Coordinates of C-alpha atoms and ligand atoms in Angstrom, one line a residue:
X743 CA 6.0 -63.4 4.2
X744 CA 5.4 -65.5 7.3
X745 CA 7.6 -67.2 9.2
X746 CA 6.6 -70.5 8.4
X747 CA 6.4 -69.3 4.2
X748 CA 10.3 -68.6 4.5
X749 CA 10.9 -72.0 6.1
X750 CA 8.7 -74.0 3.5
X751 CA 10.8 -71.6 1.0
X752 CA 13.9 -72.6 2.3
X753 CA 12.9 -76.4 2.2
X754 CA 12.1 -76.3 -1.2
X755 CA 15.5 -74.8 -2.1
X756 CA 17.6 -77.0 0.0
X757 CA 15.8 -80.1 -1.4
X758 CA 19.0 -81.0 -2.8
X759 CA 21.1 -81.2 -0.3
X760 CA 18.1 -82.6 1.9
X761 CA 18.8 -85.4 -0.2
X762 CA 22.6 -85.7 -0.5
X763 CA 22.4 -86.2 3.1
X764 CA 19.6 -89.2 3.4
X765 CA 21.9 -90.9 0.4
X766 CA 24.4 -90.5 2.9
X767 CA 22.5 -92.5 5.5
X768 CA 21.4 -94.5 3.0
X769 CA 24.7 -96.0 2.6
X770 CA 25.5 -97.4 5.7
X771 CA 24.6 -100.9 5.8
X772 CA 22.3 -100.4 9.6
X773 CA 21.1 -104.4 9.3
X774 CA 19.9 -104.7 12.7
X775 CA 19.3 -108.4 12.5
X776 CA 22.5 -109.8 11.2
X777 CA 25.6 -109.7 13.8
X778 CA 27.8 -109.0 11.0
X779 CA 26.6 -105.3 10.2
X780 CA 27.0 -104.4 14.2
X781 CA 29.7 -102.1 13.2
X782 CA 27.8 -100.5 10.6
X783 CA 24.4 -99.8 13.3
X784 CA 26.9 -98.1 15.3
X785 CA 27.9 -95.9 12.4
X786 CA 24.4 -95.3 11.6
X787 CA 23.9 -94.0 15.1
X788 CA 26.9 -91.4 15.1
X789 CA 25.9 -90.5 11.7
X790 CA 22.7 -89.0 13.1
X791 CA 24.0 -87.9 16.5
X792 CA 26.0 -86.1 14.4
X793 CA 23.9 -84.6 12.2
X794 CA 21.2 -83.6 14.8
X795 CA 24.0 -82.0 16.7
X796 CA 24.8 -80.0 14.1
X797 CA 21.9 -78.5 13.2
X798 CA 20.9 -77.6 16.9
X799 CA 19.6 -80.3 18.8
X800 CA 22.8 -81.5 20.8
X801 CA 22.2 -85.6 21.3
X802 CA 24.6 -88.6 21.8
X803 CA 25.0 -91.8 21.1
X804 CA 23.3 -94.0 24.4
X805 CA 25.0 -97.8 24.3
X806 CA 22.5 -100.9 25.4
X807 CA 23.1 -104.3 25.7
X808 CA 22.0 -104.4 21.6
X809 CA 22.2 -101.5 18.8
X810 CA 22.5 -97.9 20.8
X811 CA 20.2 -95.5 21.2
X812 CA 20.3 -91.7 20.0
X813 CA 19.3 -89.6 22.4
X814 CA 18.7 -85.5 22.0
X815 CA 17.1 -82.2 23.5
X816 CA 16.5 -78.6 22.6
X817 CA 14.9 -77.9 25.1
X818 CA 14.1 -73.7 26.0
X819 CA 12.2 -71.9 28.7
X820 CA 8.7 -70.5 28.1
X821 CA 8.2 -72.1 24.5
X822 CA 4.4 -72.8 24.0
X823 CA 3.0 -76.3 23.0
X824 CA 3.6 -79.5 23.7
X825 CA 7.4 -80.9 24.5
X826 CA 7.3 -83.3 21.9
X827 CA 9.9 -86.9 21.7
X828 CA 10.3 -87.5 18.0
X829 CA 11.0 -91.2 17.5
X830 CA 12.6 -93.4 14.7
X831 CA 14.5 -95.9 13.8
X832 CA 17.6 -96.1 11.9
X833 CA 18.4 -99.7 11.5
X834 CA 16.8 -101.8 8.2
X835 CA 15.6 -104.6 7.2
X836 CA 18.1 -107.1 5.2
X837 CA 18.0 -107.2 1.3
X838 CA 17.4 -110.3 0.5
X839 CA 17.2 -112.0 -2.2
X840 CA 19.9 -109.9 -3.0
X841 CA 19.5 -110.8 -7.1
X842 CA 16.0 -108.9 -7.4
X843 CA 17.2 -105.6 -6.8
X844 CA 17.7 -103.8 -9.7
X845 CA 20.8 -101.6 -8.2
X846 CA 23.0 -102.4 -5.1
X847 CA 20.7 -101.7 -2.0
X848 CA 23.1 -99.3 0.2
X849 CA 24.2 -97.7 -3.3
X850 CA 20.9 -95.1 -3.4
X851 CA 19.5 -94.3 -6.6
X852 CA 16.9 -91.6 -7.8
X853 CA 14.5 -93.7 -10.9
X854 CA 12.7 -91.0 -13.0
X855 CA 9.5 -92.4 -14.7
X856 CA 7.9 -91.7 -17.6
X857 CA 5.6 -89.1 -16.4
X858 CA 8.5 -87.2 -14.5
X859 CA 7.7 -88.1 -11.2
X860 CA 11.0 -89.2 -9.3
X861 CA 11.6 -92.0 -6.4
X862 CA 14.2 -93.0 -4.4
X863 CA 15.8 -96.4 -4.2
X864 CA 17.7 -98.1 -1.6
X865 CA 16.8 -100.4 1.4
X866 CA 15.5 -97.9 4.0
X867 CA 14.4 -95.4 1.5
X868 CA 11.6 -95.3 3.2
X869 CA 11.4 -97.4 6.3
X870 CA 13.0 -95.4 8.4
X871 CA 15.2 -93.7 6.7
X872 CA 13.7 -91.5 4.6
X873 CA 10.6 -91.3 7.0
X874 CA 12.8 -89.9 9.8
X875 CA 14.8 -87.3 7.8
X876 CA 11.9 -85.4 6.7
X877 CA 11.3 -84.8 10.4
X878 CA 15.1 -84.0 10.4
X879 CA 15.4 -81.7 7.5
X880 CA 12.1 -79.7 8.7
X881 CA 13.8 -79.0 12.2
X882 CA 16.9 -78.1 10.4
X883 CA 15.1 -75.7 8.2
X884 CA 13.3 -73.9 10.9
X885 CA 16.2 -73.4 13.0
X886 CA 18.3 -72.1 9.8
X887 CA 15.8 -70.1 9.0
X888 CA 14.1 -68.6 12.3
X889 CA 17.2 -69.4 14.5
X890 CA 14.7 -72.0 16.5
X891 CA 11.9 -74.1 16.9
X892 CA 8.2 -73.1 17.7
X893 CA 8.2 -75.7 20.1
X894 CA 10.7 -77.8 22.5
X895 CA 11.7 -81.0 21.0
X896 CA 13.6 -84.3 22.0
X897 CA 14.7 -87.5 20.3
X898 CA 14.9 -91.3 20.5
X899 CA 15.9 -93.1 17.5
X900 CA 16.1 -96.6 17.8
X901 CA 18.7 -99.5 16.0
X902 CA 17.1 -102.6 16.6
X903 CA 13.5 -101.9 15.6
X904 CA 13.7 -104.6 12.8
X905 CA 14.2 -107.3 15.0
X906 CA 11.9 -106.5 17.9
X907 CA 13.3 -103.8 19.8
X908 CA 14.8 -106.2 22.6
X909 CA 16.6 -103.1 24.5
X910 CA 13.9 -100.5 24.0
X911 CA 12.1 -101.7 27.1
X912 CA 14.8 -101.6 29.4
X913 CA 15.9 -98.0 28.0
X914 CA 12.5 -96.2 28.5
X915 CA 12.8 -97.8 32.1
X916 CA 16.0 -96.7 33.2
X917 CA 15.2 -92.9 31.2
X918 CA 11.8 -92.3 32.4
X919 CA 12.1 -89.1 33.3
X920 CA 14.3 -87.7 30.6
X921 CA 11.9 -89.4 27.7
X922 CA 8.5 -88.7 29.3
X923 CA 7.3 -85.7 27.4
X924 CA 4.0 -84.4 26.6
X925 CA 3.6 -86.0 23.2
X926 CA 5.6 -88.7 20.8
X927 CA 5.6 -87.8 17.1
X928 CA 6.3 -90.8 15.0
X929 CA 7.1 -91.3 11.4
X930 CA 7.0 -94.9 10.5
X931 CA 3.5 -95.3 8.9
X932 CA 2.2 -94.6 5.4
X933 CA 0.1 -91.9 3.4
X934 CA -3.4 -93.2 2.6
X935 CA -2.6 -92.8 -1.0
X936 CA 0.1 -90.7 -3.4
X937 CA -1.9 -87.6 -2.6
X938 CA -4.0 -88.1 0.4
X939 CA -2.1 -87.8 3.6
X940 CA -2.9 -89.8 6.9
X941 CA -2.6 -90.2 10.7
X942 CA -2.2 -93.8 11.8
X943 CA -5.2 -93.7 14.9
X944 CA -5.2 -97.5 14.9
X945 CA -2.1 -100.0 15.3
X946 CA -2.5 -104.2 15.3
X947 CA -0.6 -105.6 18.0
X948 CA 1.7 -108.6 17.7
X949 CA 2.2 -112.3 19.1
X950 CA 5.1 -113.6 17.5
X951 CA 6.6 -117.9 18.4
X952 CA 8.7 -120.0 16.5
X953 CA 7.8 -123.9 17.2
X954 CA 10.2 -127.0 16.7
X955 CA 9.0 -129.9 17.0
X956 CA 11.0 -133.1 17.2
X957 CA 9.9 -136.5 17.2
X958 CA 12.3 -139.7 15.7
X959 CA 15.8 -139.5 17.4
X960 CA 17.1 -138.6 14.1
X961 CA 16.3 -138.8 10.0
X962 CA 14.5 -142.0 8.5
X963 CA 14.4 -143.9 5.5
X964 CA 11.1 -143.7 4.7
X965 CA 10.5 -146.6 3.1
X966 CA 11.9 -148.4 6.5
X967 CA 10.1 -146.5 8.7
X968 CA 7.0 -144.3 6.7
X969 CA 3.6 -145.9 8.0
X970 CA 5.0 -146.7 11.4
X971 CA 7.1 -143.5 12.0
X972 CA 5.0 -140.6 12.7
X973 CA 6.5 -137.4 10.7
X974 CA 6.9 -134.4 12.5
X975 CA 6.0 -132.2 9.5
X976 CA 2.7 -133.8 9.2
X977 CA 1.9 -133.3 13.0
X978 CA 3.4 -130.0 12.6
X979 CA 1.5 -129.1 9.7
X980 CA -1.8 -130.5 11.2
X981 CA -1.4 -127.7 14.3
X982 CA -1.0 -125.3 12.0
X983 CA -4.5 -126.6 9.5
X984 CA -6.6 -126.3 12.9
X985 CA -5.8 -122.9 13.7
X986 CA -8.4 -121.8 10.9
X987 CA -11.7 -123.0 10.3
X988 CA -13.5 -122.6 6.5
X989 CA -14.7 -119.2 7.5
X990 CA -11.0 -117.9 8.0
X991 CA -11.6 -117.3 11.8
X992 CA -8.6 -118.8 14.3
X993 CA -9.9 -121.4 16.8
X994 CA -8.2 -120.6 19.6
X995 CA -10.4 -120.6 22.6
X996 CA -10.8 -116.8 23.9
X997 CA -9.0 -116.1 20.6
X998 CA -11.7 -113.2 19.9
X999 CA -12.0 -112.0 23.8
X1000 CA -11.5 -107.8 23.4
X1001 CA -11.9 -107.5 19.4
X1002 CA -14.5 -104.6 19.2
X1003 CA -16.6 -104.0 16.4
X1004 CA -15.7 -101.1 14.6
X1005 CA -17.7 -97.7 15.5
X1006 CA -20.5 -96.6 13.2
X1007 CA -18.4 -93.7 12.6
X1008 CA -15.3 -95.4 11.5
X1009 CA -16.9 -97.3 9.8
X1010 CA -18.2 -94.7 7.8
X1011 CA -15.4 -93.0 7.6
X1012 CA -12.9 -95.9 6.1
X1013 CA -16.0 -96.6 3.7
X1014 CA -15.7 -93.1 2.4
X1015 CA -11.8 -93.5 1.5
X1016 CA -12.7 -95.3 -1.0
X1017 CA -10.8 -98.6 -1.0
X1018 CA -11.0 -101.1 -4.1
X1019 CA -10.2 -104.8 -3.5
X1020 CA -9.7 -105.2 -6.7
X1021 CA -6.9 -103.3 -7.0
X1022 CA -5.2 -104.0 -4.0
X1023 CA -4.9 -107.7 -4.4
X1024 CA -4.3 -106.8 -8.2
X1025 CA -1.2 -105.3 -7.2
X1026 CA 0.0 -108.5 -5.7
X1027 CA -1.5 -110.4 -8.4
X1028 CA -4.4 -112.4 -6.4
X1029 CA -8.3 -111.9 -6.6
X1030 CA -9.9 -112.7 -3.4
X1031 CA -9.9 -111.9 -0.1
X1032 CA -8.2 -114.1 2.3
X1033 CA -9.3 -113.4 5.5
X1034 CA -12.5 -113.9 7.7
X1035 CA -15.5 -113.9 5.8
X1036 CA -18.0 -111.3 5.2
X1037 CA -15.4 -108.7 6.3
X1038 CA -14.6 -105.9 3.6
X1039 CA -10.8 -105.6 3.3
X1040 CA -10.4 -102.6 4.8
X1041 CA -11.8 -104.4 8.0
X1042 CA -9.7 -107.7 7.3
X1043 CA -6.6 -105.5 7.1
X1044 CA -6.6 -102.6 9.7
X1045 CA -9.6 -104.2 12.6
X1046 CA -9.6 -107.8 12.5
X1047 CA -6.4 -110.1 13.9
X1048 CA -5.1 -112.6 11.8
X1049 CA -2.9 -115.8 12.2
X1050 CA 0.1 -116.4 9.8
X1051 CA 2.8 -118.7 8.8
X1052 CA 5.8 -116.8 8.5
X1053 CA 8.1 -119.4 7.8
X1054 CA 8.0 -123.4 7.8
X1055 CA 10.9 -126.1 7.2
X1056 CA 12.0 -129.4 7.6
X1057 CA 13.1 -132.1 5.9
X1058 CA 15.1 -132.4 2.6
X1059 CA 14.9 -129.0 0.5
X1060 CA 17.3 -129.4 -1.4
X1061 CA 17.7 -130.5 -5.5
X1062 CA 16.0 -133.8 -6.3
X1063 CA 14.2 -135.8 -4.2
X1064 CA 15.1 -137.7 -1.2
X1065 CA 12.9 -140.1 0.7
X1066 CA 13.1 -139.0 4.4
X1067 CA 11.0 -138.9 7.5
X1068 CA 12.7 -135.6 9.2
X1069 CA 13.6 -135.9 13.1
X1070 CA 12.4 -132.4 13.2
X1071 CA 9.7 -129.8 11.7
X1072 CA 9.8 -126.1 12.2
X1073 CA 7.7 -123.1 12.0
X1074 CA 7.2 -118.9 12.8
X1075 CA 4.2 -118.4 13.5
X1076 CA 2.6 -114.6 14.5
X1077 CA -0.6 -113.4 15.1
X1078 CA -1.8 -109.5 14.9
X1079 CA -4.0 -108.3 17.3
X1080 CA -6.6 -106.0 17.5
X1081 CA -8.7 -104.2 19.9
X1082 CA -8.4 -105.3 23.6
X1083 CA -6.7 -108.7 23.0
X1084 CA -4.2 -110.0 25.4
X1085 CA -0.5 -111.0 24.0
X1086 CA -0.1 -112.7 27.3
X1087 CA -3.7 -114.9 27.2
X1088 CA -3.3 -115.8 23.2
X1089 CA 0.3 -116.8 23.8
X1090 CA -1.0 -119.4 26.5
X1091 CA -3.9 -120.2 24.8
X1092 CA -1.7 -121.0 21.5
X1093 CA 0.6 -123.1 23.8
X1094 CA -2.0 -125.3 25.6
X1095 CA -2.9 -125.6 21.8
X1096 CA 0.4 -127.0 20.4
X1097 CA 0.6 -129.2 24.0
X1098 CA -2.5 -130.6 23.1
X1099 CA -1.6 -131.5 19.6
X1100 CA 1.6 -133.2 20.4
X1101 CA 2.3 -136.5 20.6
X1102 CA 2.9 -138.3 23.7
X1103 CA 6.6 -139.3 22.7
X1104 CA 7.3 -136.3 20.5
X1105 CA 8.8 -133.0 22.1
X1106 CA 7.9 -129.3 21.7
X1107 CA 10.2 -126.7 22.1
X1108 CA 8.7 -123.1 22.0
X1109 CA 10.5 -120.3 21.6
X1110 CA 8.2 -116.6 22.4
X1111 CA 8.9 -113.9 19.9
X1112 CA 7.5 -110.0 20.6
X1113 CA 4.2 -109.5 22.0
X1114 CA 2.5 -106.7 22.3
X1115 CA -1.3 -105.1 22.4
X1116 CA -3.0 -103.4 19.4
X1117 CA -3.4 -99.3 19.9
X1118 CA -6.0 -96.8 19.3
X1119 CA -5.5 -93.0 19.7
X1120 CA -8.1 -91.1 21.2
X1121 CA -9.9 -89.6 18.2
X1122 CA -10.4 -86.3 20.5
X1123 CA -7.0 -85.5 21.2
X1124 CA -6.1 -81.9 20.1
X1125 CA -2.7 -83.0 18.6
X1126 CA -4.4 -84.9 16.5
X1127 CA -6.8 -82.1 15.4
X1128 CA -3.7 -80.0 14.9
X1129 CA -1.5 -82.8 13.2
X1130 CA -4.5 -82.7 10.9
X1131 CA -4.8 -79.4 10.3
X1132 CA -1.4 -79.0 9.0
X1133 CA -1.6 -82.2 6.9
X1134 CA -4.3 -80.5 5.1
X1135 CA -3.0 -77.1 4.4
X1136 CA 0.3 -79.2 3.1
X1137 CA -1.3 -81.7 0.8
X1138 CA -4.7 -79.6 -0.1
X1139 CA -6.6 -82.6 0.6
X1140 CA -7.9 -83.2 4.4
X1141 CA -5.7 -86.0 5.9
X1142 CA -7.8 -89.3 6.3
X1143 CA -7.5 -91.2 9.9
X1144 CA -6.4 -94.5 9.0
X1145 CA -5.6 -98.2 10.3
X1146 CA -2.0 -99.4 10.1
X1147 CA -2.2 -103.3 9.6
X1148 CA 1.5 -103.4 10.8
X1149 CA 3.2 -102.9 14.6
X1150 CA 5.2 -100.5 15.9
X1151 CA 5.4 -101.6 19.5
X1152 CA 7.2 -98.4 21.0
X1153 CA 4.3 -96.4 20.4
X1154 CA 2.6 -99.4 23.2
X1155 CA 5.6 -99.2 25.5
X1156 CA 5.4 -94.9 25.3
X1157 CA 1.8 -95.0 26.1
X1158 CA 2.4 -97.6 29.3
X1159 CA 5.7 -96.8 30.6
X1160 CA 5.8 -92.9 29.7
X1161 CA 2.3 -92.3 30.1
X1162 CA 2.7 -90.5 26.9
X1163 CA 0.4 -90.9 23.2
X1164 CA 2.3 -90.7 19.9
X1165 CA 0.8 -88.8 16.8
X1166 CA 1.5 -91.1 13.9
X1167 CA 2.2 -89.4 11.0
X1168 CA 3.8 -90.9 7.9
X1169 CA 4.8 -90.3 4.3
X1170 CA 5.1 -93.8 2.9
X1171 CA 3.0 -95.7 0.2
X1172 CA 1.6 -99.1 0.4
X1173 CA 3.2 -99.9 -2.7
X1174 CA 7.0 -98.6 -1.3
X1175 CA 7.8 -102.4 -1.1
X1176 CA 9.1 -101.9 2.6
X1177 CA 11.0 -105.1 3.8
X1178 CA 11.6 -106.3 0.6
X1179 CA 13.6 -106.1 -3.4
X1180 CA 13.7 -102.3 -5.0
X1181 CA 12.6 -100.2 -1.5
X1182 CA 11.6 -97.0 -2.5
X1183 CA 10.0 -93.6 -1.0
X1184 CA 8.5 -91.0 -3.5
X1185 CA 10.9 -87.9 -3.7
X1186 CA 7.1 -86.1 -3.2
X1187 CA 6.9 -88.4 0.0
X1188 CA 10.4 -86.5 1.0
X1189 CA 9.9 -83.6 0.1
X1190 CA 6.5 -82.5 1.2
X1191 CA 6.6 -84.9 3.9
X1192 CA 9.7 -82.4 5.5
X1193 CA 7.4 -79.2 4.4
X1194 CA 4.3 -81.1 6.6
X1195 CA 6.4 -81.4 9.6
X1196 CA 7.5 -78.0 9.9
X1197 CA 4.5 -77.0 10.0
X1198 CA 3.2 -79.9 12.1
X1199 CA 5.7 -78.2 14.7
X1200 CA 4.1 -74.6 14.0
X1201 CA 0.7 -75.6 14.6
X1202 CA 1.3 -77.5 17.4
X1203 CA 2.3 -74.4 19.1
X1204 CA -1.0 -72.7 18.7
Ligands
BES359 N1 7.4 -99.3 9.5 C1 6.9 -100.6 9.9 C2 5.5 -100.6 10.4 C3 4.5 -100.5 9.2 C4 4.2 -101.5 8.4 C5 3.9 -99.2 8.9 C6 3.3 -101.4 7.4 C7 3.1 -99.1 7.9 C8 2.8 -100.2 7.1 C9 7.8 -101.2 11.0 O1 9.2 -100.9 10.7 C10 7.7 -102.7 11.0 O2 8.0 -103.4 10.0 N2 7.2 -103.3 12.1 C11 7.2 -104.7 12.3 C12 7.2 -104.9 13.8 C13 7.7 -106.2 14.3 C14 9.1 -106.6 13.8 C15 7.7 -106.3 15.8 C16 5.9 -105.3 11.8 O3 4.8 -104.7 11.7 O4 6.0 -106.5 11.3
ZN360 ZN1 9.7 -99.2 10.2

């Protein structure tokens, strides 16, 4: 039996307590966001130094100005491969609305379905939690096992990805040199379906603002003042009408410099996966596409940026009716990016927008949120040959290189601060409800995803 055989062996007989300890992760309440669960991030952090400590890679908890960091190394002479910087995060997202979960969010539960297949539920079940562990439990196994790791290994894990990662920046500055290594493994991203496994080799970038805009000098009657009053949540709501014409494309001017067409090959190749409209929107209950048209969905959700309202208020929301002409009118609005697009240029362009649409005697406060470029991994790259590779042998189905419709800006600031590319490998589903009610990660997701990470780590020694 090989070396790697007794390790997958020993995963599949430690499944157990594999997962006794993410449930134990699982129930501390790491809400990045909300100032109240600051204590509990902190936990979250020691937890894993912790852990990781114990099962041979000595790390610490690093304090920022936000949620700490947790930083480790096992680090040996002569080891062949790349020194790879595992990254992940271990703050979540909050649960509400509380009242759809079917079970207490930090109180994990394993659901059984009818056909025997088994998932886990609890917010962060999958993002990051669960994600993160599989890479824990597969370093754990090959160092119980084989008394080391094929190859040298360090890790971040971050606390405050959920709500933009506002120390990360600063950290990778001031820890260049101890964080710069050869390659960045990631495991934040999802599987291309139940049973096909994926690396992320596209990322949209993100430009994120939240507007206020404030005309009257307070609330009106608005049979007083309607007519002669202009509202803010009409002028508001008129910025945000123009920024798409009828063919879903945003107006902004230079809006589209840097978006590339998609390569004949990739093309091809995300035509071959397979992907059926009709039952993606079906999940969600909806029909037709929403984005720019005569674009397949594929294209609308992985290659082509997007604008979207996030959030919008104002005025009386409460029971009943009241007739008022609100002072003020709010909104979040982001954009994704693809390709070449510059945060910095759609950001001013999006400004000199709103500046232009405001009225003379109203005011407009702007208030910048995130912003960062789109990513593409270079399709060449061994790593990602060999990430592949052990993909394949894991799930008996070659991995499929995939888009990722969401952000994870680290992977930006590793690649420009580091100098260092990130091999994006995930376990999740689409349908994992990430971010919102009834989070959950396939126990298959967890458990194979630990036996594709060990080996991950032995073929990336070849
Ligand atoms: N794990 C997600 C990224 C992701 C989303 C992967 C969808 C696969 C599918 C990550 O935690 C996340 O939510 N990122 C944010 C970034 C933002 C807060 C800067 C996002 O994409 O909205
Ligand atoms: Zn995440």
């Amino acid at each position: 039996m090989s070396k790697l055989d007794k390790v997958l062996e020993r995963i599949d007989q430690n499944l157990d307590q594999s997962l006794d300890r993410l449930f134990e992760l699982l129930r501390i309440k790491s809400i990045s966001t909300d100032p109240e669960y600051k204590g509990d991030c902190r936990t979250a952090a020691e937890w894993m130094a912790r852990e990781l400590t114990a099962i041979g890679i000595p790390s610490e908890v690093r304090d920022t100005t936000g949620h700490p960091m947790v930083v480790g190394h096992r680090v040996a002479d002569g080891k062949p491969g790349p020194h790879v910087l595992f990254y992940g995060h271990y703050d979540v997202q909050p649960v509400d609305p509380i009242e759809l979960w079917n079970a207490d969010p930090f109180d994990p539960q394993i659901v059984t379905r009818e056909d025997g297949s088994k998932m886990i539920v609890a917010r962060g079940a999958n993002d990051d939690k669960g994600q993160l562990m599989t890479f824990v439990e597969a370093v754990r196994a090959w160092i119980e096992e084989s008394g080391d790791l094929p190859i040298n290994i360090s890790v971040l894990l971050e606390g405050e990805e959920e709500s933009g990662s506002p120390s990360l920046q600063p950290f990778l500055d001031a820890n260049k040199e101890e964080l710069s290594k050869d390659l960045a493994l990631v495991c934040d991203t999802s599987m291309w379906d139940k049973d096909t496994p994926a690396i992320s080799v596209m990322l949209r970038g993100l430009v994120g603002e939240e507007i206020t805009l404030k005309g009257p000098s307070k609330d009106l009657h608005s049979g007083m003042y309607g007519g002669a009053a202009r509202n803010p949540l009409h002028v508001l709501s008129d910025m945000i009408a123009g920024l798409r014409d009828e063919n879903g494309r945003i107006t902004l001017p230079g809006f589209y410099d840097g978006v590339l067409e998609l390569p004949e090959d990739v093309k091809e190749m995300w035509q071959n996966l397979g992907f059926s409209t009709e039952e993606f929107l079906g999940g969600i209950g909806l029909k037709d596409l929403g984005g720019e048209k005569g674009r397949s969905g594929l294209e609308q959700l992985w290659a082509r940026p997007t604008c979207e309202v996030n959030g919008m208020w104002g005025g009386y929301t409460g029971a009943g009716f009241k007739t008022v002409i609100p002072a003020e009118a709010h909104a979040k609005v982001s954009f994704r990016l693809v390709g070449d697009q510059d945060p910095g240029k759609i950001r001013e362009a999006f400004h000199a927008y709103l500046k232009s649409k405001t009225p003379a005697d109203f005011e407009l406060e702007l208030h910048p949120h995130g912003g960062d470029r789109a990513l593409r991994m270079d399709f060449d790259a061994p790593a990602l040959a060999k990430g592949r590779a052990a993909l394949t042998a894991e799930w008996d189905k070659p991995a499929a290189l995939v888009g990722c419709g969401g952000s994870i800006p680290i992977v930006g600031s590793f690649k420009r601060t580091l100098d260092m590319d990130s091999l994006l490998i995930g376990f999740g589903l689409d349908e994992d409800q990430i971010h919102s009610p009834n989070e959950k990660y396939e126990l298959k997701s967890f458990h194979k995803g630990i036996r594709s990470w060990a080996r991950v780590l032995e073929e990336l020694a070849k």
